Tab-separated table of C-alpha atoms in Angstrom:
chain	number	residue	atom	x	y	z
A	1	UNK	CA	0.000	0.000	0.000
A	2	UNK	CA	1.168	3.530	-0.745
A	3	UNK	CA	1.948	5.615	2.338
A	4	UNK	CA	-0.309	8.612	2.812
A	5	UNK	CA	1.737	10.344	5.526
A	6	UNK	CA	1.083	14.078	5.343
A	7	UNK	CA	3.859	16.410	6.518
A	8	UNK	CA	2.989	19.014	9.125
A	9	UNK	CA	3.842	22.699	9.238
A	10	UNK	CA	7.206	23.887	10.484
A	11	UNK	CA	7.226	24.013	14.277
A	12	UNK	CA	9.127	24.643	17.487
A	13	UNK	CA	8.193	22.090	20.146
A	14	UNK	CA	9.405	22.726	23.695
A	15	UNK	CA	9.269	19.704	26.007
A	16	UNK	CA	9.319	20.724	29.672
A	17	UNK	CA	10.533	17.717	31.619
A	18	UNK	CA	12.680	16.801	28.623
A	19	UNK	CA	15.011	14.636	30.722
A	20	UNK	CA	12.131	12.699	32.321
A	21	UNK	CA	11.025	9.126	31.824
A	22	UNK	CA	8.026	9.906	29.592
A	23	UNK	CA	10.132	12.053	27.269
A	24	UNK	CA	12.779	9.346	26.958
A	25	UNK	CA	10.399	6.397	26.573
A	26	UNK	CA	7.618	7.866	24.457
A	27	UNK	CA	7.941	11.462	23.279
A	28	UNK	CA	11.377	11.472	21.638
A	29	UNK	CA	11.078	7.946	20.141
A	30	UNK	CA	7.677	8.952	18.754
A	31	UNK	CA	9.061	12.129	17.225
A	32	UNK	CA	11.963	10.182	15.717
A	33	UNK	CA	9.550	7.766	14.028
A	34	UNK	CA	7.641	10.719	12.554
A	35	UNK	CA	11.006	12.104	11.389
A	36	UNK	CA	12.047	8.938	9.529
A	37	UNK	CA	8.575	8.782	7.921
A	38	UNK	CA	9.312	12.269	6.565
A	39	UNK	CA	6.374	13.839	8.387
A	40	UNK	CA	8.522	16.377	10.247
A	41	UNK	CA	9.984	19.307	8.313
A	42	UNK	CA	13.788	19.302	8.326
A	43	UNK	CA	13.655	22.794	9.809
A	44	UNK	CA	11.435	21.781	12.747
A	45	UNK	CA	13.056	22.046	16.169
A	46	UNK	CA	12.566	20.093	19.384
A	47	UNK	CA	13.797	21.858	22.506
A	48	UNK	CA	14.197	19.928	25.720
A	49	UNK	CA	13.764	22.017	28.866
A	50	UNK	CA	14.473	20.843	32.407
A	51	UNK	CA	16.245	21.954	35.590
A	52	UNK	CA	19.334	19.821	34.904
A	53	UNK	CA	22.352	21.885	33.868
A	54	UNK	CA	23.263	20.069	30.660
A	55	UNK	CA	24.870	21.123	27.411
A	56	UNK	CA	23.131	20.529	24.114
A	57	UNK	CA	25.667	17.817	23.223
A	58	UNK	CA	25.154	15.950	26.511
A	59	UNK	CA	21.370	16.109	26.089
A	60	UNK	CA	21.615	14.824	22.514
A	61	UNK	CA	23.674	11.862	23.733
A	62	UNK	CA	21.003	11.190	26.369
A	63	UNK	CA	18.308	11.170	23.695
A	64	UNK	CA	20.419	8.963	21.431
A	65	UNK	CA	20.745	6.440	24.263
A	66	UNK	CA	16.975	6.571	24.794
A	67	UNK	CA	16.325	5.918	21.104
A	68	UNK	CA	18.632	2.906	21.145
A	69	UNK	CA	16.955	1.592	24.295
A	70	UNK	CA	13.283	2.083	23.427
A	71	UNK	CA	13.080	1.892	19.626
A	72	UNK	CA	12.586	-1.260	17.597
A	73	UNK	CA	16.052	-2.266	16.296
A	74	UNK	CA	14.703	-2.023	12.732
A	75	UNK	CA	14.247	1.717	13.239
A	76	UNK	CA	17.720	2.329	14.632
A	77	UNK	CA	19.450	3.739	11.579
A	78	UNK	CA	22.618	5.629	12.674
A	79	UNK	CA	22.321	8.082	9.778
A	80	UNK	CA	18.699	8.894	10.619
A	81	UNK	CA	19.435	9.211	14.340
A	82	UNK	CA	22.290	11.631	13.641
A	83	UNK	CA	20.082	13.738	11.365
A	84	UNK	CA	17.235	13.729	13.903
A	85	UNK	CA	19.510	14.844	16.751
A	86	UNK	CA	20.586	17.898	14.734
A	87	UNK	CA	17.019	19.172	15.221
A	88	UNK	CA	17.198	18.675	19.012
A	89	UNK	CA	18.270	21.470	21.343
A	90	UNK	CA	18.322	21.853	25.135
A	91	UNK	CA	18.010	24.609	27.695
A	92	UNK	CA	18.168	24.585	31.483
A	93	UNK	CA	14.949	26.272	32.648
A	94	UNK	CA	13.647	26.841	36.183
A	95	UNK	CA	9.919	26.118	36.251
A	96	UNK	CA	9.465	28.083	39.494
A	97	UNK	CA	12.264	30.592	39.019
A	98	UNK	CA	13.573	33.017	36.432
A	99	UNK	CA	16.525	31.036	35.126
A	100	UNK	CA	16.531	30.115	31.459
A	101	UNK	CA	13.365	31.872	30.351
A	102	UNK	CA	15.085	34.715	28.511
A	103	UNK	CA	17.240	32.165	26.725
A	104	UNK	CA	14.169	30.165	25.743
A	105	UNK	CA	12.535	33.265	24.311
A	106	UNK	CA	15.646	33.800	22.208
A	107	UNK	CA	15.430	30.296	20.768
A	108	UNK	CA	11.808	30.549	19.625
A	109	UNK	CA	11.122	31.489	16.006
A	110	UNK	CA	8.357	33.687	14.694
A	111	UNK	CA	6.052	32.462	11.942
A	112	UNK	CA	6.046	28.775	12.911
A	113	UNK	CA	3.733	26.659	15.056
A	114	UNK	CA	4.797	26.932	18.704
A	115	UNK	CA	3.834	24.086	21.043
A	116	UNK	CA	4.769	23.567	24.687
A	117	UNK	CA	4.548	20.048	26.112
A	118	UNK	CA	4.265	20.035	29.926
A	119	UNK	CA	5.625	16.583	30.793
A	120	UNK	CA	5.901	17.662	34.431
A	121	UNK	CA	3.973	17.370	37.685
A	122	UNK	CA	0.559	19.126	37.566
A	123	UNK	CA	1.704	21.393	40.403
A	124	UNK	CA	4.029	23.106	37.892
A	125	UNK	CA	1.412	23.747	35.181
A	126	UNK	CA	0.500	27.192	36.495
A	127	UNK	CA	4.100	28.310	37.062
A	128	UNK	CA	5.146	27.365	33.551
A	129	UNK	CA	2.016	28.802	31.916
A	130	UNK	CA	2.457	32.095	33.772
A	131	UNK	CA	6.127	32.416	32.744
A	132	UNK	CA	5.452	31.529	29.116
A	133	UNK	CA	3.219	34.590	28.937
A	134	UNK	CA	5.095	36.974	31.226
A	135	UNK	CA	8.302	36.427	29.218
A	136	UNK	CA	6.260	36.802	26.014
A	137	UNK	CA	7.312	33.393	24.766
A	138	UNK	CA	3.794	32.110	24.067
A	139	UNK	CA	1.009	34.025	22.322
A	140	UNK	CA	-2.637	33.492	21.377
A	141	UNK	CA	-1.636	31.041	18.641
A	142	UNK	CA	0.569	28.848	20.834
A	143	UNK	CA	-0.510	25.362	21.942
A	144	UNK	CA	0.036	23.857	25.365
A	145	UNK	CA	-0.032	20.102	26.024
A	146	UNK	CA	-0.688	18.675	29.498
A	147	UNK	CA	-0.359	15.082	30.687
A	148	UNK	CA	-2.513	13.127	33.084
A	149	UNK	CA	-3.130	12.920	35.960
A	150	UNK	CA	-5.328	15.954	35.406
A	151	UNK	CA	-6.322	16.341	39.025
A	152	UNK	CA	-7.107	13.641	41.554
A	153	UNK	CA	-10.734	14.686	42.114
A	154	UNK	CA	-13.251	17.226	40.836
A	155	UNK	CA	-11.901	20.053	43.006
A	156	UNK	CA	-8.277	19.706	41.899
A	157	UNK	CA	-9.274	19.199	38.252
A	158	UNK	CA	-11.389	22.339	38.432
A	159	UNK	CA	-8.454	24.237	39.948
A	160	UNK	CA	-6.110	23.089	37.163
A	161	UNK	CA	-8.640	24.118	34.525
A	162	UNK	CA	-8.919	27.545	36.132
A	163	UNK	CA	-5.123	27.940	36.313
A	164	UNK	CA	-4.706	27.106	32.630
A	165	UNK	CA	-7.714	29.253	31.658
A	166	UNK	CA	-6.028	32.278	33.248
A	167	UNK	CA	-3.308	32.044	30.623
A	168	UNK	CA	-4.680	30.169	27.602
A	169	UNK	CA	-7.982	29.758	25.772
A	170	UNK	CA	-9.609	26.316	25.772
A	171	UNK	CA	-8.780	26.028	22.070
A	172	UNK	CA	-5.071	26.206	22.915
A	173	UNK	CA	-5.088	23.475	25.602
A	174	UNK	CA	-4.461	19.840	24.645
A	175	UNK	CA	-5.126	17.357	27.489
A	176	UNK	CA	-3.574	14.064	26.445
A	177	UNK	CA	-5.089	10.660	27.073
A	178	UNK	CA	-2.806	8.401	25.045
A	179	UNK	CA	-5.514	5.725	24.714
A	180	UNK	CA	-7.319	8.004	22.263
A	181	UNK	CA	-4.241	7.953	20.034
A	182	UNK	CA	-4.297	4.175	19.612
A	183	UNK	CA	-5.084	3.099	16.070
A	184	UNK	CA	-7.707	0.569	17.149
A	185	UNK	CA	-9.550	3.100	19.302
A	186	UNK	CA	-9.911	5.387	16.316
A	187	UNK	CA	-10.936	2.429	14.184
A	188	UNK	CA	-13.784	1.886	16.620
A	189	UNK	CA	-15.243	5.156	15.352
A	190	UNK	CA	-14.597	4.126	11.754
A	191	UNK	CA	-16.340	0.766	12.250
A	192	UNK	CA	-19.340	2.430	13.864
A	193	UNK	CA	-19.814	5.461	11.666
A	194	UNK	CA	-18.392	4.441	8.268
A	195	UNK	CA	-20.287	1.141	7.981
A	196	UNK	CA	-24.083	0.904	7.891
A	197	UNK	CA	-23.731	-2.754	8.926
A	198	UNK	CA	-23.316	-2.053	12.661
A	199	UNK	CA	-25.193	1.164	13.412
A	200	UNK	CA	-28.755	-0.315	13.248
A	201	UNK	CA	-27.632	-2.976	15.772
A	202	UNK	CA	-25.711	-0.624	18.068
A	203	UNK	CA	-28.307	-0.346	20.846
A	204	UNK	CA	-30.000	-2.140	23.733
A	205	UNK	CA	-32.324	-4.073	21.403
A	206	UNK	CA	-29.441	-6.069	19.935
A	207	UNK	CA	-26.472	-5.730	22.316
A	208	UNK	CA	-26.647	-7.799	25.505
A	209	UNK	CA	-23.595	-6.337	27.263
A	210	UNK	CA	-20.268	-4.605	26.707
A	211	UNK	CA	-17.049	-5.579	28.471
A	212	UNK	CA	-13.998	-3.294	28.623
A	213	UNK	CA	-10.844	-4.907	29.996
A	214	UNK	CA	-7.437	-3.308	30.457
A	215	UNK	CA	-5.197	-5.895	32.106
A	216	UNK	CA	-1.543	-5.421	32.994
A	217	UNK	CA	1.050	-7.955	34.099
A	218	UNK	CA	3.348	-5.387	35.714
A	219	UNK	CA	3.325	-4.543	39.417
A	220	UNK	CA	3.627	-1.101	40.984
A	221	UNK	CA	7.138	-1.877	42.225
A	222	UNK	CA	9.324	1.190	41.801
A	223	UNK	CA	6.395	3.595	41.724
A	224	UNK	CA	4.413	2.259	44.663
A	225	UNK	CA	4.519	5.493	46.665
A	226	UNK	CA	2.942	7.416	43.776
A	227	UNK	CA	0.443	4.706	42.866
A	228	UNK	CA	-0.738	4.418	46.466
A	229	UNK	CA	-2.090	7.980	46.217
A	230	UNK	CA	-4.176	7.139	43.152
A	231	UNK	CA	-5.154	3.485	42.728
A	232	UNK	CA	-6.777	1.802	39.756
A	233	UNK	CA	-9.913	3.963	39.874
A	234	UNK	CA	-8.075	7.262	39.519
A	235	UNK	CA	-5.209	5.906	37.415
A	236	UNK	CA	-7.258	4.010	34.816
A	237	UNK	CA	-11.053	4.079	35.132
A	238	UNK	CA	-11.630	7.821	35.412
A	239	UNK	CA	-9.714	8.503	32.193
A	240	UNK	CA	-8.700	5.572	29.951
A	241	UNK	CA	-11.686	3.268	30.467
A	242	UNK	CA	-14.057	6.232	30.568
A	243	UNK	CA	-12.849	7.343	27.143
A	244	UNK	CA	-13.323	3.854	25.689
A	245	UNK	CA	-16.832	3.678	27.145
A	246	UNK	CA	-17.691	7.045	25.613
A	247	UNK	CA	-16.541	6.051	22.126
A	248	UNK	CA	-18.659	2.889	22.253
A	249	UNK	CA	-21.767	4.538	23.673
A	250	UNK	CA	-21.774	7.997	22.072
A	251	UNK	CA	-24.341	9.102	19.503
A	252	UNK	CA	-23.108	9.805	15.965
A	253	UNK	CA	-21.601	13.319	15.931
A	254	UNK	CA	-22.577	15.652	13.114
A	255	UNK	CA	-18.981	15.522	11.856
A	256	UNK	CA	-15.494	14.378	12.766
A	257	UNK	CA	-14.595	17.681	14.336
A	258	UNK	CA	-13.204	18.377	17.834
A	259	UNK	CA	-16.290	19.827	19.497
A	260	UNK	CA	-18.759	17.591	17.665
A	261	UNK	CA	-17.042	14.438	18.954
A	262	UNK	CA	-16.411	15.807	22.448
A	263	UNK	CA	-19.984	17.063	22.815
A	264	UNK	CA	-21.268	13.530	22.272
A	265	UNK	CA	-18.754	12.007	24.681
A	266	UNK	CA	-19.786	14.518	27.336
A	267	UNK	CA	-23.448	13.485	26.955
A	268	UNK	CA	-22.484	9.872	27.722
A	269	UNK	CA	-20.610	10.814	30.896
A	270	UNK	CA	-23.508	12.913	32.120
A	271	UNK	CA	-25.899	10.019	31.457
A	272	UNK	CA	-23.964	7.564	33.650
A	273	UNK	CA	-25.993	6.345	36.608
A	274	UNK	CA	-24.392	6.283	40.067
A	275	UNK	CA	-22.794	2.882	40.647
A	276	UNK	CA	-24.258	0.797	43.466
A	277	UNK	CA	-21.829	-0.472	46.106
A	278	UNK	CA	-22.809	-4.049	45.236
A	279	UNK	CA	-21.732	-3.442	41.621
A	280	UNK	CA	-18.093	-2.578	42.426
A	281	UNK	CA	-15.260	-4.935	43.322
A	282	UNK	CA	-11.872	-3.645	44.432
A	283	UNK	CA	-8.806	-5.874	44.611
A	284	UNK	CA	-5.196	-5.783	45.745
A	285	UNK	CA	-2.613	-8.296	44.515
A	286	UNK	CA	-0.921	-10.588	47.022
A	287	UNK	CA	2.506	-12.177	46.671
A	288	UNK	CA	3.079	-15.445	44.880
A	289	UNK	CA	6.154	-17.516	43.991
A	290	UNK	CA	8.552	-15.181	45.747
A	291	UNK	CA	7.069	-12.071	44.103
A	292	UNK	CA	6.183	-9.233	46.426
A	293	UNK	CA	2.651	-8.154	47.224
A	294	UNK	CA	1.135	-4.742	46.675
A	295	UNK	CA	1.712	-3.935	50.351
A	296	UNK	CA	5.423	-4.690	49.906
A	297	UNK	CA	5.677	-2.534	46.815
A	298	UNK	CA	3.838	0.492	48.154
A	299	UNK	CA	5.716	0.240	51.484
A	300	UNK	CA	2.502	0.896	53.386
A	301	UNK	CA	1.357	-2.181	55.357
A	302	UNK	CA	-2.028	-0.584	56.087
A	303	UNK	CA	-2.807	0.526	52.527
A	304	UNK	CA	-6.382	0.118	51.317
A	305	UNK	CA	-5.579	1.345	47.793
A	306	UNK	CA	-6.864	-0.890	45.014
A	307	UNK	CA	-4.646	-2.335	42.283
A	308	UNK	CA	-7.726	-3.841	40.613
A	309	UNK	CA	-11.257	-2.616	40.091
A	310	UNK	CA	-14.279	-4.097	38.315
A	311	UNK	CA	-17.717	-2.534	38.057
A	312	UNK	CA	-21.078	-2.659	36.362
A	313	UNK	CA	-22.091	0.646	34.779
A	314	UNK	CA	-25.509	1.658	33.428
A	315	UNK	CA	-26.186	4.476	30.975
A	316	UNK	CA	-29.505	6.252	31.443
A	317	UNK	CA	-30.556	7.009	27.876
A	318	UNK	CA	-32.785	5.479	25.211
A	319	UNK	CA	-29.986	3.777	23.288
A	320	UNK	CA	-28.446	1.893	26.220
A	321	UNK	CA	-31.057	1.529	28.969
A	322	UNK	CA	-30.868	-2.079	30.191
A	323	UNK	CA	-27.529	-2.921	28.528
A	324	UNK	CA	-24.791	-3.127	31.192
A	325	UNK	CA	-21.225	-2.009	30.597
A	326	UNK	CA	-18.711	-4.024	32.619
A	327	UNK	CA	-15.357	-2.321	33.248
A	328	UNK	CA	-12.277	-4.149	34.550
A	329	UNK	CA	-8.630	-3.154	35.028
A	330	UNK	CA	-5.784	-4.258	37.243
A	331	UNK	CA	-2.087	-4.867	37.851
A	332	UNK	CA	-0.288	-8.235	38.048
A	333	UNK	CA	-2.971	-10.057	36.073
A	334	UNK	CA	-2.583	-13.164	33.914
A	335	UNK	CA	-1.743	-11.384	30.674
A	336	UNK	CA	-1.247	-7.923	29.239
A	337	UNK	CA	-4.261	-7.162	27.123
A	338	UNK	CA	-6.719	-4.391	26.353
A	339	UNK	CA	-9.997	-5.417	24.777
A	340	UNK	CA	-13.493	-4.139	24.144
A	341	UNK	CA	-16.007	-6.967	23.692
A	342	UNK	CA	-19.524	-6.258	22.425
A	343	UNK	CA	-21.771	-9.274	22.991
A	344	UNK	CA	-24.926	-9.320	20.879
A	345	UNK	CA	-28.170	-10.888	22.035
A	346	UNK	CA	-29.082	-14.405	21.014
A	347	UNK	CA	-31.628	-14.930	18.219
A	348	UNK	CA	-35.162	-14.855	19.638
A	349	UNK	CA	-35.814	-18.339	18.243
A	350	UNK	CA	-33.441	-21.088	17.102
A	351	UNK	CA	-34.737	-22.971	14.069
A	352	UNK	CA	-32.029	-25.595	14.623
A	353	UNK	CA	-33.399	-26.864	17.947
A	354	UNK	CA	-32.161	-26.875	21.504
A	355	UNK	CA	-29.507	-29.515	20.799
A	356	UNK	CA	-27.423	-26.977	18.871
A	357	UNK	CA	-27.004	-24.941	22.065
A	358	UNK	CA	-27.123	-21.225	22.696
A	359	UNK	CA	-24.656	-19.027	20.841
A	360	UNK	CA	-23.771	-15.344	20.816
A	361	UNK	CA	-22.088	-13.109	18.280
A	362	UNK	CA	-19.220	-11.208	19.870
A	363	UNK	CA	-17.354	-8.306	18.297
A	364	UNK	CA	-14.008	-7.936	20.052
A	365	UNK	CA	-11.718	-4.980	19.472
A	366	UNK	CA	-8.128	-5.609	20.574
A	367	UNK	CA	-6.162	-2.507	21.561
A	368	UNK	CA	-3.082	-4.483	22.591
A	369	UNK	CA	-1.321	-6.713	21.810
A	370	UNK	CA	-1.846	-7.571	18.119
A	371	UNK	CA	-4.212	-4.714	17.375
A	372	UNK	CA	-7.256	-5.715	15.389
A	373	UNK	CA	-10.880	-6.810	15.400
A	374	UNK	CA	-12.615	-10.170	15.575
A	375	UNK	CA	-16.279	-11.046	14.994
A	376	UNK	CA	-17.455	-14.482	16.131
A	377	UNK	CA	-20.203	-15.872	13.882
A	378	UNK	CA	-22.019	-19.210	13.693
A	379	UNK	CA	-21.635	-21.628	10.761
A	380	UNK	CA	-22.488	-25.249	10.101
A	381	UNK	CA	-19.818	-27.640	11.292
A	382	UNK	CA	-18.482	-29.501	8.217
A	383	UNK	CA	-19.484	-33.114	7.723
A	384	UNK	CA	-22.579	-35.299	7.466
A	385	UNK	CA	-24.919	-36.278	10.265
A	386	UNK	CA	-27.271	-33.349	10.650
A	387	UNK	CA	-27.031	-29.671	11.448
A	388	UNK	CA	-24.280	-28.929	13.967
A	389	UNK	CA	-23.277	-25.337	14.587
A	390	UNK	CA	-19.811	-24.060	15.481
A	391	UNK	CA	-18.254	-20.667	16.115
A	392	UNK	CA	-15.650	-19.264	13.728
A	393	UNK	CA	-13.924	-15.879	13.772
A	394	UNK	CA	-14.006	-13.263	11.081
A	395	UNK	CA	-10.587	-12.039	12.137
A	396	UNK	CA	-8.764	-8.903	11.065
A	397	UNK	CA	-5.314	-8.341	12.448
A	398	UNK	CA	-4.063	-4.941	11.281
A	399	UNK	CA	-0.565	-6.343	10.752
A	400	UNK	CA	-1.897	-9.057	8.427
A	401	UNK	CA	-4.703	-7.152	6.709
A	402	UNK	CA	-2.754	-3.997	5.920
A	403	UNK	CA	0.670	-5.462	5.150
A	404	UNK	CA	3.630	-3.191	5.885
A	405	UNK	CA	1.368	-0.325	6.957
A	406	UNK	CA	-0.436	-2.570	9.442
A	407	UNK	CA	2.823	-3.840	10.900
A	408	UNK	CA	4.092	-0.290	11.341
A	409	UNK	CA	1.195	1.192	13.297
A	410	UNK	CA	2.175	4.546	14.823
A	411	UNK	CA	2.464	4.773	18.581
A	412	UNK	CA	-0.301	6.794	20.226
A	413	UNK	CA	2.085	9.606	21.172
A	414	UNK	CA	3.275	9.948	17.572
A	415	UNK	CA	-0.231	10.626	16.326
A	416	UNK	CA	-1.234	12.898	19.194
A	417	UNK	CA	1.843	15.113	19.021
A	418	UNK	CA	1.355	15.585	15.286
A	419	UNK	CA	-2.303	16.442	15.935
A	420	UNK	CA	-1.107	19.172	18.312
A	421	UNK	CA	1.032	20.624	15.546
A	422	UNK	CA	-1.936	20.457	13.152
A	423	UNK	CA	-4.172	22.151	15.719
A	424	UNK	CA	-6.621	19.208	15.775
A	425	UNK	CA	-8.170	18.695	19.248
A	426	UNK	CA	-10.522	15.835	18.310
A	427	UNK	CA	-8.546	13.211	20.248
A	428	UNK	CA	-7.902	15.419	23.277
A	429	UNK	CA	-10.112	15.911	26.319
A	430	UNK	CA	-11.982	19.166	26.852
A	431	UNK	CA	-12.095	20.791	30.287
A	432	UNK	CA	-15.799	20.171	30.920
A	433	UNK	CA	-15.363	16.530	29.887
A	434	UNK	CA	-12.619	16.018	32.486
A	435	UNK	CA	-14.707	17.649	35.202
A	436	UNK	CA	-17.798	15.581	34.330
A	437	UNK	CA	-15.749	12.375	34.611
A	438	UNK	CA	-14.512	13.384	38.071
A	439	UNK	CA	-18.032	14.377	39.142
A	440	UNK	CA	-19.120	10.780	38.437
A	441	UNK	CA	-15.988	9.199	39.951
A	442	UNK	CA	-15.725	11.176	43.212
A	443	UNK	CA	-18.861	9.753	44.935
A	444	UNK	CA	-17.712	6.190	44.182
A	445	UNK	CA	-14.329	6.784	45.818
A	446	UNK	CA	-15.893	8.729	48.716
A	447	UNK	CA	-18.172	5.805	49.584
A	448	UNK	CA	-15.433	3.213	49.923
A	449	UNK	CA	-13.119	5.648	51.725
A	450	UNK	CA	-15.899	6.359	54.249
A	451	UNK	CA	-16.356	2.629	54.858
A	452	UNK	CA	-12.564	2.058	55.039
A	453	UNK	CA	-13.109	-1.392	53.537
A	454	UNK	CA	-10.094	-3.376	52.403
A	455	UNK	CA	-9.749	-4.511	48.778
A	456	UNK	CA	-10.194	-8.213	48.062
A	457	UNK	CA	-6.866	-10.080	47.693
A	458	UNK	CA	-5.982	-11.830	44.442
A	459	UNK	CA	-2.948	-13.808	43.394
A	460	UNK	CA	-0.361	-12.490	40.968
A	461	UNK	CA	-1.010	-14.054	37.561
A	462	UNK	CA	-4.725	-14.564	38.144
A	463	UNK	CA	-7.750	-12.843	36.559
A	464	UNK	CA	-8.446	-10.830	39.716
A	465	UNK	CA	-10.525	-11.443	42.850
A	466	UNK	CA	-13.200	-14.126	42.871
A	467	UNK	CA	-15.735	-11.448	43.795
A	468	UNK	CA	-15.158	-9.896	40.365
A	469	UNK	CA	-16.231	-13.163	38.761
A	470	UNK	CA	-19.419	-13.093	40.821
A	471	UNK	CA	-20.182	-9.586	39.610
A	472	UNK	CA	-21.132	-11.111	36.255
A	473	UNK	CA	-22.264	-14.517	37.495
A	474	UNK	CA	-25.145	-12.949	39.417
A	475	UNK	CA	-26.311	-11.469	36.087
A	476	UNK	CA	-26.003	-14.841	34.353
A	477	UNK	CA	-22.914	-13.746	32.405
A	478	UNK	CA	-19.174	-14.440	32.419
A	479	UNK	CA	-16.092	-12.317	31.932
A	480	UNK	CA	-14.145	-13.025	28.776
A	481	UNK	CA	-10.918	-14.824	29.496
A	482	UNK	CA	-7.834	-12.638	29.944
A	483	UNK	CA	-5.305	-13.942	27.443
A	484	UNK	CA	-2.628	-12.683	25.084
C-alpha cells in the first residue's frame, strides 16, 4: 500500500521535563519515528527544557541512548538518528524561578507553530504557563499540552482548569489521554460510523452487554509510593476506560470535528448512573512464587488502595437503557491485554433446535497486543450427520490485513503530538469533559473511603478477585478470558 503520511507545518516544540522518563520512553522515540517517515519538516526544532544543567551535546547523547533503548532495532538507523539529533536542542529552565526563560525566548522562532509540552507534575502547570506569557514566549496562537493525571478529584481538576484558563484559551489546551491515540480506538469510530452494517444494531435491542478490559502484568514496584495515592480507579477508570466507554456509547456526531465528537462524549458521561456499592469490586494483589505483594511494593502495610477494580455501569438514555457495561482493570494479572467486547443478544428463536445450544455473536476490538478486530459468527460444522453449529472468527489483524502499513502502526504519542502541531483537538479531552468524569468518579471513591473497607486479595497471575467473577455470574454472564 502507498503511504499517505502528510507532513505538518514547520514548528518549534518545547518539552518541559525533557530529561524525564516519559520524554525518553515515548515522546522522543515517537518524534523520531515521525522524522524517519518524513512527516517532520527538516527545519522543525525540538527543545528539551528541564532543571538539569546540561549542554546541548550531553542532552543529545542522552536522547540517542533513549532511542537505542526504546526503539525497535529495525528503526535504529545511525544516519537517521544523527540527522534527527541535529534538530534537538536543550536549555536549562527553572519552572518556578527566572533562570533560562530569557534564553528560551531567544530560541523561539516567529512564523512557525509553537507548542509547549508540559511533561511535568501538575503542580508546575500554572508556574510554567504564567512564565510563558510573562516572558512573552507564548502568544494566542501557541498550543500547550498537558499530561494526566489531570487532578485527583473534581476540586483539583477544576483548579487546574482555572489555572490554565487564566493564561490560555480552551482552544489552545491539549489534554492528552494516550488511549485516544491508539489506532484501534480510532478504528472503533470508523467501524461504527463508516459502515451501515453495525449502526442499526448498536443499541440495547441487539447488544446484551459490553465488556472493557485493560489488564496489565506489571506490578507497581518502583512507583508504589505514587500509585498508592491514586489506585486503579483514579489511574485508569476515570480517564482511559471512561474514554473507551464514551466512544462505544456515544451518539453519531454531526462531523469528525473536535467539538462535535467531544460534545457527544460529554453526553455519555452525564448520562452515567451512580454505581451501586454491590456493583463494584476492588482488589489488591498478594505475593506469589517469591514475588512481592502490593503492600510490599507500596511500602505501606495498612494501605487500602486498590490495584484492581471491576464494576457494572448503566447508561440512562434510550440507546443503552438495560444494557450493562462491565469495566475491569488491574495490575499483576494473567496477561497484558486491552480489549473491548460487544456481545450481541441471542436470536429470539433457534430454528435448529435446543440440541445446537445457545450461541452469541461477539465483536471484540483488541487494543493491545496484536491490534485488530474479531467477529465471532455461527456456521455449520463440516461433515454429514445433521445440522451442527460451530463458532468461527471473522478475524482482522491490522498487521496481516494492511501489510507493511499494518505492521508499522504509529504509537499513540506519535499521532497525538502531530495532531497538536496540526491544531486538531478531536482526540484530546476538553475541560468540561474532564470535570464531568470526576463528578461521576468522586462519589464512588468517597463511599469506599468512608467505609474504610479493604480490597479483596488476588494472586499475581490470576484474573483478579473471585468477587469480580461473581459480579457477572449474578447477572447470568461471564467475563471473557484474559489472554494474550
